[in-house]
Short mmCIF file of C-alpha atoms and ligand atoms in Angstrom, two decimals:
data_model
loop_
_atom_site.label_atom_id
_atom_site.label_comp_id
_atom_site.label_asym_id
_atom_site.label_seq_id
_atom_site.Cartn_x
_atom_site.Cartn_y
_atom_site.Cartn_z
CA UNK B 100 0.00 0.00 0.00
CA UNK B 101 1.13 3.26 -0.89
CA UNK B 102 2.00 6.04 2.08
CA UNK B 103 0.03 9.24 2.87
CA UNK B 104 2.54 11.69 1.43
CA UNK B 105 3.00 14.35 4.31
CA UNK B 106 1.69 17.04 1.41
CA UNK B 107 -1.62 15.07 1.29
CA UNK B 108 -1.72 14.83 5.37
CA UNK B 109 0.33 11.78 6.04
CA UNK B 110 2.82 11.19 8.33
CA UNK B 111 6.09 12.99 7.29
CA UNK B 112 9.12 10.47 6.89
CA UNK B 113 11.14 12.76 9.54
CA UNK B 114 9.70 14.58 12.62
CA UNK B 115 12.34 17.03 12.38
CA UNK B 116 13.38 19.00 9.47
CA UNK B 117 16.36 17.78 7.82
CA UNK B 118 18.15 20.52 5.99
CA UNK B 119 19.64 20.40 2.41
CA UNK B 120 23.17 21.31 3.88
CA UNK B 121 24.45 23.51 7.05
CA UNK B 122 27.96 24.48 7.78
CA UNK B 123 30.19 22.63 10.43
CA UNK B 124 31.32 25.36 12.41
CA UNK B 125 32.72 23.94 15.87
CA UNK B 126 34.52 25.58 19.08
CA UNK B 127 37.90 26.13 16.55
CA UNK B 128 35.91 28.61 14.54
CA UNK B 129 34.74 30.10 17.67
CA UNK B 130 38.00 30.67 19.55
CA UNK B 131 39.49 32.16 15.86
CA UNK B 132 36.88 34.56 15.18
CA UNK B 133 36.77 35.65 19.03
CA UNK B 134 40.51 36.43 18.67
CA UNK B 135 39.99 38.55 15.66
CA UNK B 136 37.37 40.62 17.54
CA UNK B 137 39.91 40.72 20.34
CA UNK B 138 42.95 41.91 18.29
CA UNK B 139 41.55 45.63 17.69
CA UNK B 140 42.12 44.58 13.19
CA UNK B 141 38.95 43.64 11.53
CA UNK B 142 39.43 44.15 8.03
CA UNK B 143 42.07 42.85 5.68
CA UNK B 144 45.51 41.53 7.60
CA UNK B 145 47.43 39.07 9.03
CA UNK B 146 44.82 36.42 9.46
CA UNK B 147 43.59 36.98 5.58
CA UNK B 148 47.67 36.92 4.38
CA UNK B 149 48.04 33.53 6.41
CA UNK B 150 44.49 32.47 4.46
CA UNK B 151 46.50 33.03 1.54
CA UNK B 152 49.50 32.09 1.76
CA UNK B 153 48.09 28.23 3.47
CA UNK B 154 45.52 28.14 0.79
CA UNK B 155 48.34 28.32 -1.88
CA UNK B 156 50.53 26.03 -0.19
CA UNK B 157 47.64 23.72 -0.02
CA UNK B 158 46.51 23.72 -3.45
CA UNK B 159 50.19 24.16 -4.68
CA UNK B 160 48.89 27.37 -6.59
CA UNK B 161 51.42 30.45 -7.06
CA UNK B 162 48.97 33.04 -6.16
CA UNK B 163 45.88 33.15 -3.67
CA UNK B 164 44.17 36.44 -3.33
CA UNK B 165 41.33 36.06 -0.56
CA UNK B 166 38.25 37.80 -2.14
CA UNK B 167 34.62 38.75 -0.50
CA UNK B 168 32.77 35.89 -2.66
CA UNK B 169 33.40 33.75 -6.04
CA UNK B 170 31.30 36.53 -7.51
CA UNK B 171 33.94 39.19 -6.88
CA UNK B 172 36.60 36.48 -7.92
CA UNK B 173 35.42 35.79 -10.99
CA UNK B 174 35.12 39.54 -12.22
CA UNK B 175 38.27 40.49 -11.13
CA UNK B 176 39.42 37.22 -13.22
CA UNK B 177 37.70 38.43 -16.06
CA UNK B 178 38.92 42.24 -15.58
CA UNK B 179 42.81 40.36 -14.92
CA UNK B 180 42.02 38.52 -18.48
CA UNK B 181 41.02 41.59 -20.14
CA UNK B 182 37.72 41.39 -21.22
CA UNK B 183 35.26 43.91 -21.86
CA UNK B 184 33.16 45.22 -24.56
CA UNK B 185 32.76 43.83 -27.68
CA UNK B 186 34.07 40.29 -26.54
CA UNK B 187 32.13 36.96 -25.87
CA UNK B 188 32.78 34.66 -23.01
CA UNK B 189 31.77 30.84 -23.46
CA UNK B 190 30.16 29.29 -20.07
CA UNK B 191 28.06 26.69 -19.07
CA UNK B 192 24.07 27.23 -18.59
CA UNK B 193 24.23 24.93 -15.85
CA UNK B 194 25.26 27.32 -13.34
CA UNK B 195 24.66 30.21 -10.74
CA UNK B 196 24.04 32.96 -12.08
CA UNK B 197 26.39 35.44 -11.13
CA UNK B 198 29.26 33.19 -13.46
CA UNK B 199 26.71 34.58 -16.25
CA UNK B 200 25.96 38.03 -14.74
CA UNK B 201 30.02 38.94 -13.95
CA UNK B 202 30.66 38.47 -17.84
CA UNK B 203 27.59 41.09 -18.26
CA UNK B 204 29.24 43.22 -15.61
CA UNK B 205 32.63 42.84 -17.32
CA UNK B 206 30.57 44.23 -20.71
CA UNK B 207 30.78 41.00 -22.44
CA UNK B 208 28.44 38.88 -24.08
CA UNK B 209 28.04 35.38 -21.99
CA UNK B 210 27.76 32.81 -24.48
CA UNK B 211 26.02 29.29 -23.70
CA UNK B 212 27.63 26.08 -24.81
CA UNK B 213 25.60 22.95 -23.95
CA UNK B 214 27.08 20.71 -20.92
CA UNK B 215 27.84 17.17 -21.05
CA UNK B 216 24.40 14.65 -20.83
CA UNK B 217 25.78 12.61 -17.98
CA UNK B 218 28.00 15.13 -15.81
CA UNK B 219 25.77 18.10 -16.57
CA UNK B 220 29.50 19.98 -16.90
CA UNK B 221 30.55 22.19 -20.16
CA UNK B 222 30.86 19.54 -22.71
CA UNK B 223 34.20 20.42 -24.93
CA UNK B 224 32.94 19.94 -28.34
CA UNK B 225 30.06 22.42 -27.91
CA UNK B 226 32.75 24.50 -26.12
CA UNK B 227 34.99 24.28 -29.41
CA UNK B 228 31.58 24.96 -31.46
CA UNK B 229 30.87 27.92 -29.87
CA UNK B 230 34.14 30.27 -30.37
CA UNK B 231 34.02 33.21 -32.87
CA UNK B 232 36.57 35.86 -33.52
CA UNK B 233 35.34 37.65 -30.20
CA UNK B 234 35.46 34.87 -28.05
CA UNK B 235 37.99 35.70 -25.05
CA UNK B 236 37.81 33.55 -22.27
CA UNK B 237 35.69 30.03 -21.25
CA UNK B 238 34.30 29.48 -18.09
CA UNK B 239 34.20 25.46 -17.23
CA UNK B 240 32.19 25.33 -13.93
CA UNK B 241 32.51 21.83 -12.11
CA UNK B 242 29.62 21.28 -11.18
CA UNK B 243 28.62 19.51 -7.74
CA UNK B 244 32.23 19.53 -7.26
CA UNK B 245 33.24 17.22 -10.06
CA UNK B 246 35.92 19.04 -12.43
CA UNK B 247 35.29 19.18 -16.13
CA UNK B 248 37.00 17.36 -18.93
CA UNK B 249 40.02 20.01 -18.02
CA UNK B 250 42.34 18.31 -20.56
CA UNK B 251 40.31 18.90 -23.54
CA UNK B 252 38.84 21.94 -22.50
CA UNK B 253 42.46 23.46 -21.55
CA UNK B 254 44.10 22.05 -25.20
CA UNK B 255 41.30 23.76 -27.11
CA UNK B 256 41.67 26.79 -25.58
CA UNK B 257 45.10 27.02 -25.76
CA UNK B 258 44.57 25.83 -29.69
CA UNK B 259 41.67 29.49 -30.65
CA UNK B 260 43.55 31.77 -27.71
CA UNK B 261 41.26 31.71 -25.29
CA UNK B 262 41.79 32.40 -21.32
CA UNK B 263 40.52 29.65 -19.04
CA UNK B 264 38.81 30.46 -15.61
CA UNK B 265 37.31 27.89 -13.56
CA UNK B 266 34.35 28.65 -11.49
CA UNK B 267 35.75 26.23 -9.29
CA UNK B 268 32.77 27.77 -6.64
CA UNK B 269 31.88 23.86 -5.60
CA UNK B 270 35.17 22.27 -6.07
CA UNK B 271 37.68 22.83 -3.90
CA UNK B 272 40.30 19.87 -2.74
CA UNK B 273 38.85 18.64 -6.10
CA UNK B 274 41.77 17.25 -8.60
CA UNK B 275 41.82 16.70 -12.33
CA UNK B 276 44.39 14.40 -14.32
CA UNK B 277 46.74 14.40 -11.01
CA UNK B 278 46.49 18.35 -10.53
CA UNK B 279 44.32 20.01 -7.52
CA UNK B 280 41.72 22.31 -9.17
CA UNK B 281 43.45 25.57 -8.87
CA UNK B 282 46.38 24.93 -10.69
CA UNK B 283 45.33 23.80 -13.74
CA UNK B 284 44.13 26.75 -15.33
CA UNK B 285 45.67 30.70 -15.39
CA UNK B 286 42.65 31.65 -12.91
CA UNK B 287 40.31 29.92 -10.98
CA UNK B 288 37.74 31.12 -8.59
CA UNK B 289 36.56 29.18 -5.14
CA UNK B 290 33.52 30.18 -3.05
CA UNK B 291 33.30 30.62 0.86
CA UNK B 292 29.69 30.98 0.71
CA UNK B 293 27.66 29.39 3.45
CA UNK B 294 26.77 26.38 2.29
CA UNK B 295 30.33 25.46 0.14
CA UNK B 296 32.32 22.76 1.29
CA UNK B 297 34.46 24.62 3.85
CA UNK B 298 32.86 28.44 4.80
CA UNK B 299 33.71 32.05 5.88
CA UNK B 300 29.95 32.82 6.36
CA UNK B 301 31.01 34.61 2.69
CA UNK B 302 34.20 34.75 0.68
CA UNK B 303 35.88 33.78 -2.01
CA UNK B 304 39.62 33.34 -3.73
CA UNK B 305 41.25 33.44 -6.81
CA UNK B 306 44.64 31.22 -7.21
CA UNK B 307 46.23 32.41 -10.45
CA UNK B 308 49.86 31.45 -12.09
CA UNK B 309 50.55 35.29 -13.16
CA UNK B 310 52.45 37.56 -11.42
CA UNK B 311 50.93 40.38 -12.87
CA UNK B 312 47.29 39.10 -12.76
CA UNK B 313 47.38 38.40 -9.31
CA UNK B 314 48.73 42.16 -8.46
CA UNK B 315 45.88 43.35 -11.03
CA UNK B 316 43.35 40.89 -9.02
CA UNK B 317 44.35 42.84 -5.57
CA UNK B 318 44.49 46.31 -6.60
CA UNK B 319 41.09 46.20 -8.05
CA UNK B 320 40.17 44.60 -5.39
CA UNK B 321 40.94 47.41 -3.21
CA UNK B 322 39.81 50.43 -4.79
CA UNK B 323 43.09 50.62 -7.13
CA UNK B 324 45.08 51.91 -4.71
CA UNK B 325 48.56 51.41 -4.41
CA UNK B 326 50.21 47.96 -3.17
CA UNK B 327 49.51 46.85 0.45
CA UNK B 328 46.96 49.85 0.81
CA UNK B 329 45.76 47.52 3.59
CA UNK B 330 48.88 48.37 5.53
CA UNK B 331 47.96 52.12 5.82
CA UNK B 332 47.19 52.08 9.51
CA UNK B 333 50.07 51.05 10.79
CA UNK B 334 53.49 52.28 12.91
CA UNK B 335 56.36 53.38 10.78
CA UNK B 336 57.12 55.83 7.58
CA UNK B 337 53.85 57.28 5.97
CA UNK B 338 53.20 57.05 2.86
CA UNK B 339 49.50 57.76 1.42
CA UNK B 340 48.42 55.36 -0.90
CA UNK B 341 47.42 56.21 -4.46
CA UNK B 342 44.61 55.38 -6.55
CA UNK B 343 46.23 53.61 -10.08
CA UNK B 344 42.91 52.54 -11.30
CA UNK B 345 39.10 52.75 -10.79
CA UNK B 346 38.79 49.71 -8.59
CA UNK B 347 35.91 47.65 -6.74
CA UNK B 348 35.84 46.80 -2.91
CA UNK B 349 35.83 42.95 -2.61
CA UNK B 350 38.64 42.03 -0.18
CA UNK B 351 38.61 39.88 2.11
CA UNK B 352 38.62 40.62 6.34
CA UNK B 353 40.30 39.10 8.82
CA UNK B 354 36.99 37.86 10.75
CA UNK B 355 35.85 35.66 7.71
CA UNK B 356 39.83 34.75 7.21
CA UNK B 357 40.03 33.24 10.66
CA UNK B 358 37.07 30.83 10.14
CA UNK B 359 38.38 30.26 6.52
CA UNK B 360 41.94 28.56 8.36
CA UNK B 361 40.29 26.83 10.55
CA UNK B 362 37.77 25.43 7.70
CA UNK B 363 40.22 24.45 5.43
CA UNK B 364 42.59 22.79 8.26
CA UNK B 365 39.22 20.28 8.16
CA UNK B 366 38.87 20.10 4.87
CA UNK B 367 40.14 16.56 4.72
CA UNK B 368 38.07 15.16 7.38
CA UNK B 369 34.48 17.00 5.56
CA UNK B 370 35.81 15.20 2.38
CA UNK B 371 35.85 11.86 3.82
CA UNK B 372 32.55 12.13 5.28
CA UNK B 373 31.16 13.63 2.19
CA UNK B 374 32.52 11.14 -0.36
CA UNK B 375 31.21 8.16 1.73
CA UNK B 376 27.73 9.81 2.03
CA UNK B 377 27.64 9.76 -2.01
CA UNK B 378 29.01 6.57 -1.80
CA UNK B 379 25.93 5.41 0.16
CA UNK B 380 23.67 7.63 -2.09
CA UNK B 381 24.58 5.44 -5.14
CA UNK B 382 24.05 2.57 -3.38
CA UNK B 383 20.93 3.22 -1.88
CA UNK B 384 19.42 4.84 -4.80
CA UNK B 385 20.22 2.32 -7.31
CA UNK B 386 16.56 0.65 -6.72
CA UNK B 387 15.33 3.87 -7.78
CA UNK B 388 15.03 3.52 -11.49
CA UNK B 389 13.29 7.32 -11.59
CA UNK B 390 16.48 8.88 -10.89
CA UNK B 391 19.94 8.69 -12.42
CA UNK B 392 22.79 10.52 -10.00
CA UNK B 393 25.23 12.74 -12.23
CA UNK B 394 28.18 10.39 -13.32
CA UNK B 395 31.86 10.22 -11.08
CA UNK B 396 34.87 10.28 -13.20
CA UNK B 397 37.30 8.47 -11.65
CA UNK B 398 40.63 8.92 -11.01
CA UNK B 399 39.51 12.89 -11.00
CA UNK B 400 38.71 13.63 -7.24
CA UNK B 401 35.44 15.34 -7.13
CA UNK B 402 34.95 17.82 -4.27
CA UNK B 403 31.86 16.58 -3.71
CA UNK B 404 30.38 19.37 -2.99
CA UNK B 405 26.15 18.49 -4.26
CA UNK B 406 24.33 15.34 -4.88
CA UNK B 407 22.25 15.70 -7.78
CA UNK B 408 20.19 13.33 -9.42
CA UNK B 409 18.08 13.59 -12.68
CA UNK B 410 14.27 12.88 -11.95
CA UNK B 411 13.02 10.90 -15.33
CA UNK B 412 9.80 12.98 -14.89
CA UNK B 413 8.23 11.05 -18.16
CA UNK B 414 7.60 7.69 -15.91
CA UNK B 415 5.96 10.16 -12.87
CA UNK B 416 2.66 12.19 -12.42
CA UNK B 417 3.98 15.01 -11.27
CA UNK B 418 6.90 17.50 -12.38
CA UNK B 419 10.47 18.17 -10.30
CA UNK B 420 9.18 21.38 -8.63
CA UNK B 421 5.92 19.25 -6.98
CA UNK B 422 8.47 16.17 -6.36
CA UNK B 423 10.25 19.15 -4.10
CA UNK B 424 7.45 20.42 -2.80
CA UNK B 425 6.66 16.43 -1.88
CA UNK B 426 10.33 15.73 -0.14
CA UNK B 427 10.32 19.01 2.09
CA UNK B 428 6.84 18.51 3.27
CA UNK B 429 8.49 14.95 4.61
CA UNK B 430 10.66 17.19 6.46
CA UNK B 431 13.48 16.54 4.08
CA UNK B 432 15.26 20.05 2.69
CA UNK B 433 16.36 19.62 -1.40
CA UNK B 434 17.59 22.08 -3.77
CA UNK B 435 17.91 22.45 -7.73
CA UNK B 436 21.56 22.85 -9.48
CA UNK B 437 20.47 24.65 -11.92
CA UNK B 438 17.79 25.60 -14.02
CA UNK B 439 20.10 27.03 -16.93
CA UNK B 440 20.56 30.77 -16.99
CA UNK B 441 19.58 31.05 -20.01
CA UNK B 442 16.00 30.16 -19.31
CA UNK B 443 15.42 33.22 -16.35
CA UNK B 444 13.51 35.56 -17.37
CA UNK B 445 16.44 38.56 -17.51
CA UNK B 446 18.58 36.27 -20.07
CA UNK B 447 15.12 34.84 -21.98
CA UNK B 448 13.03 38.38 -22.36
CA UNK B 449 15.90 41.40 -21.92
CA UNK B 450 18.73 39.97 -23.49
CA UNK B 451 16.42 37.61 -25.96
CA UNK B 452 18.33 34.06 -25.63
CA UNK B 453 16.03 31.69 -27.38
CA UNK B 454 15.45 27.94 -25.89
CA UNK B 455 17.33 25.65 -28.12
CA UNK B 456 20.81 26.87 -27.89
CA UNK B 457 21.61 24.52 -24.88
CA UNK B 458 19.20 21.13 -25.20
CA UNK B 459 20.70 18.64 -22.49
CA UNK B 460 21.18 22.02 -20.21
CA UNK B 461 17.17 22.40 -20.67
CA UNK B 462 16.18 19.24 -20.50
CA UNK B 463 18.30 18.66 -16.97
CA UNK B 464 16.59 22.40 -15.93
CA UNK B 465 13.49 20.73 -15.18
CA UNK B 466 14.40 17.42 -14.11
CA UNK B 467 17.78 18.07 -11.20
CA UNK B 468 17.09 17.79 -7.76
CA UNK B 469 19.40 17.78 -5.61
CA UNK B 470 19.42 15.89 -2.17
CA UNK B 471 21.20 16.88 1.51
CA UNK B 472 24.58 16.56 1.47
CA UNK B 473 26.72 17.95 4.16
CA UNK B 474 29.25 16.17 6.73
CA UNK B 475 27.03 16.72 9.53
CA UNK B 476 24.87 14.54 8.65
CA UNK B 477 24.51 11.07 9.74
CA UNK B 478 23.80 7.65 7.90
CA UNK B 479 20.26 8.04 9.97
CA UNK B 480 19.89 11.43 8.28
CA UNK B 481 20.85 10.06 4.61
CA UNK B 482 18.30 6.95 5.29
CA UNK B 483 15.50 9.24 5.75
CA UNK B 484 16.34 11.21 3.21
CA UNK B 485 16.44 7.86 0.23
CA UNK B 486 13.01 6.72 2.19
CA UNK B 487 11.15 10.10 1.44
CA UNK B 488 12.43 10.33 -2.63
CA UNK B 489 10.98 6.46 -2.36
CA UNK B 490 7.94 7.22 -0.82
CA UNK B 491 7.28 10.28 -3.02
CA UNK B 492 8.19 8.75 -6.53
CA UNK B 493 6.34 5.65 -5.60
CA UNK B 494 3.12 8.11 -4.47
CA UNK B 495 3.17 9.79 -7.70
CA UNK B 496 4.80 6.60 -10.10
CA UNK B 497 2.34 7.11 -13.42
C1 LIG I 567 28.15 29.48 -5.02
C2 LIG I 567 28.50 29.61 -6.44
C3 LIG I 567 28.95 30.83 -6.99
C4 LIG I 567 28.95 32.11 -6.21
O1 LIG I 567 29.74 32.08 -5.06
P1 LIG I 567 29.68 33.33 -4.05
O2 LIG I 567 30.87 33.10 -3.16
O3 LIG I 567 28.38 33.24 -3.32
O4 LIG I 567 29.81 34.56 -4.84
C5 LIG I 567 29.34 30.85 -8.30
N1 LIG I 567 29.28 29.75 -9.07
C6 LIG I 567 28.84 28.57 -8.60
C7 LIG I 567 28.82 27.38 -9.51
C8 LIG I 567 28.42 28.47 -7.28
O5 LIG I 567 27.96 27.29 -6.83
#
């Protein structure tokens, strides 16, 4: 017999809500940000250098420049790459939308090359398809963690001229052909947002190879003034700073750069946990034959970061955005990874992209759903979140 679901006045699955994802933020965190707000320096210094300069070592990147959000990061990347009017960026419609709306702010045209059917990621060959004349830079996003086809995307690049910048927002730790994400490419951008797999409540950074892009990167990122403007308060010979160009106010403070140390000092231990929670999602889901999970790549090391799984909404009675409704009635939180940007309403009406340029990206737009994921959560959690998809698809199996 077939459940109530909790939408139609059933029992829900859980008693308590389960959320999609919260951040693990322990007595560490505490203790560093309390020292911060102890030390008299709130803004940009020596906490946000030591970010840096462990984040590089980490990753093995060059440069790290500690940013307010991925957002910031990847306009600066795009200002550092020198793009602006007149010049088309390639991305993938699978996304957030602020990796479409920075090319916009950057006065470029965002251009949408279809993603790969079984990874939802950029999928090279429509990549390749897509570059004109104007084209300046791609923007591979890995998506749920899992880093693109980096070789192929990297070679054709290289082959037409065109900068690569990851929006590496969901991937970091992740690694690609024996490199850690971050290294791979002449920028990429991480995210400290929130939810992201470690957190500075918000923030961002940008590892880059160049010298000179990184020093671009932090003086726009601080108004254009002069190097180590953040410096200005302090003992010794004064020198005002001057402004060298009209920059933007994204840096990162010493409050957020505190947590970020202590987050990415657990980074290893929140991978574990999260790579043997989708280890058990593919397990227990594979009785589900309504839903396909996106496709691991092994040897690359994804971060992770989302579990998404595509809903085949043909075999159901009701679409992805009732199936959600459905799961967080049962007290189980979900969220969708993406409905392609080219579909909102700002990108379809004002800027006039039609449906069609992007298929698999539209076709996944209505069908992802993606289920809790974070390393907080316990195998009790995870059950109750497989029983409530179950007891949904099998309430509204056609
Ligand atoms: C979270 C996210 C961003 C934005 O990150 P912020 O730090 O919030 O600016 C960009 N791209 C992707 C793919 C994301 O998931």
């Amino acid at each position: 017999m077939k459940a109530n679901l909790a939408l139609h006045g059933g029992t829900p699955v859980r008693e308590k809500f389960l959320p999609f994802s919260r951040p693990t933020i322990g007595p560490e965190e505490e203790q560093a940000v309390l020292d911060v707000l102890r030390s008299g320096w709130l803004t940009t210094g020596p906490r946000t250098k030591e970010f840096e300069r462990v984040f590089a070592a980490r990753l093995g990147a060059r440069h790290a420049v500690a940013l307010s959000s991925c957002t910031a990061a990847l306009h600066l990347a795009l200002l550092a790459a020198e793009v602006g009017p007149g010049d088309e960026v390639v991305t993938s419609p699978i996304t957030f939308a602020s990796t479409a709306n920075v090319i916009l702010h950057a006065g470029a045209r965002p251009v949408f090359a279809d993603v790969e059917p079984d990874s939802l990621n950029l999928d090279p060959a429509a990549f390749e398809a897509c570059i004109t004349p104007r084209t300046r830079a791609v923007i591979p996003v890995h998506l749920a963690g899992l880093p693109c086809a980096m070789d192929r995307i990297g070679e054709i690049a290289r082959r037409h001229g065109v900068t690569v910048i990851e929006d590496a927002a969901q991937a970091v730790g992740a690694s690609h052909g024996g490199r850690m994400v971050g290294t791979i490419s002449p920028l990429t951008c991480f995210s400290f947002y929130a939810t992201k797999n470690i957190t500075t409540g918000e923030g961002g950074m940008l590892t880059c190879a160049s010298d000179e892009q990184a020093e671009k990167v932090r003086l726009l990122a601080l108004h254009g003034l002069s190097r180590d403007a953040w410096k200005r308060y302090e003992p010794g010979e004064f020198r005002p700073w001057k402004v060298l160009a009209p920059g933007y106010k994204c840096n990162m403070g010493d409050v957020q750069a505190a947590l970020g140390l202590c987050q990415l000092a657990r980074l290893e231990s929140f991978q574990e946990r999260r790579d043997r929670l989708v280890e058990r999602y593919r397990a227990l889901l594979a009785g589900l034959s309504e839903v396909r999970p996106l496709a691991a790549r092994p040897p690359a090391r994804s971060a992770n970061h989302l579990f998404v799984v595509v809903l085949e909404i043909e075999r159901l009675r009701a679409d992805r955005n009732q199936v959600a409704t459905a799961m967080q009635a049962e007290n189980v939180g979900v969220g969708v990874h993406f409905e392609a940007v080219h579909l909102h309403p700002y990108y379809a009406g004002e800027l006039g992209y039609p449906r069609g340029i992007a298929p698999r990206a539209e076709h996944a737009s209505e069908r992802v759903l993606s289920l809790p994921l974070c390393p907080s959560m316990s195998d009790a959690d995870q059950d109750d979140a497989v029983a409530a998809l179950a007891k949904v698809l099998a309430a509204y199996r056609a």
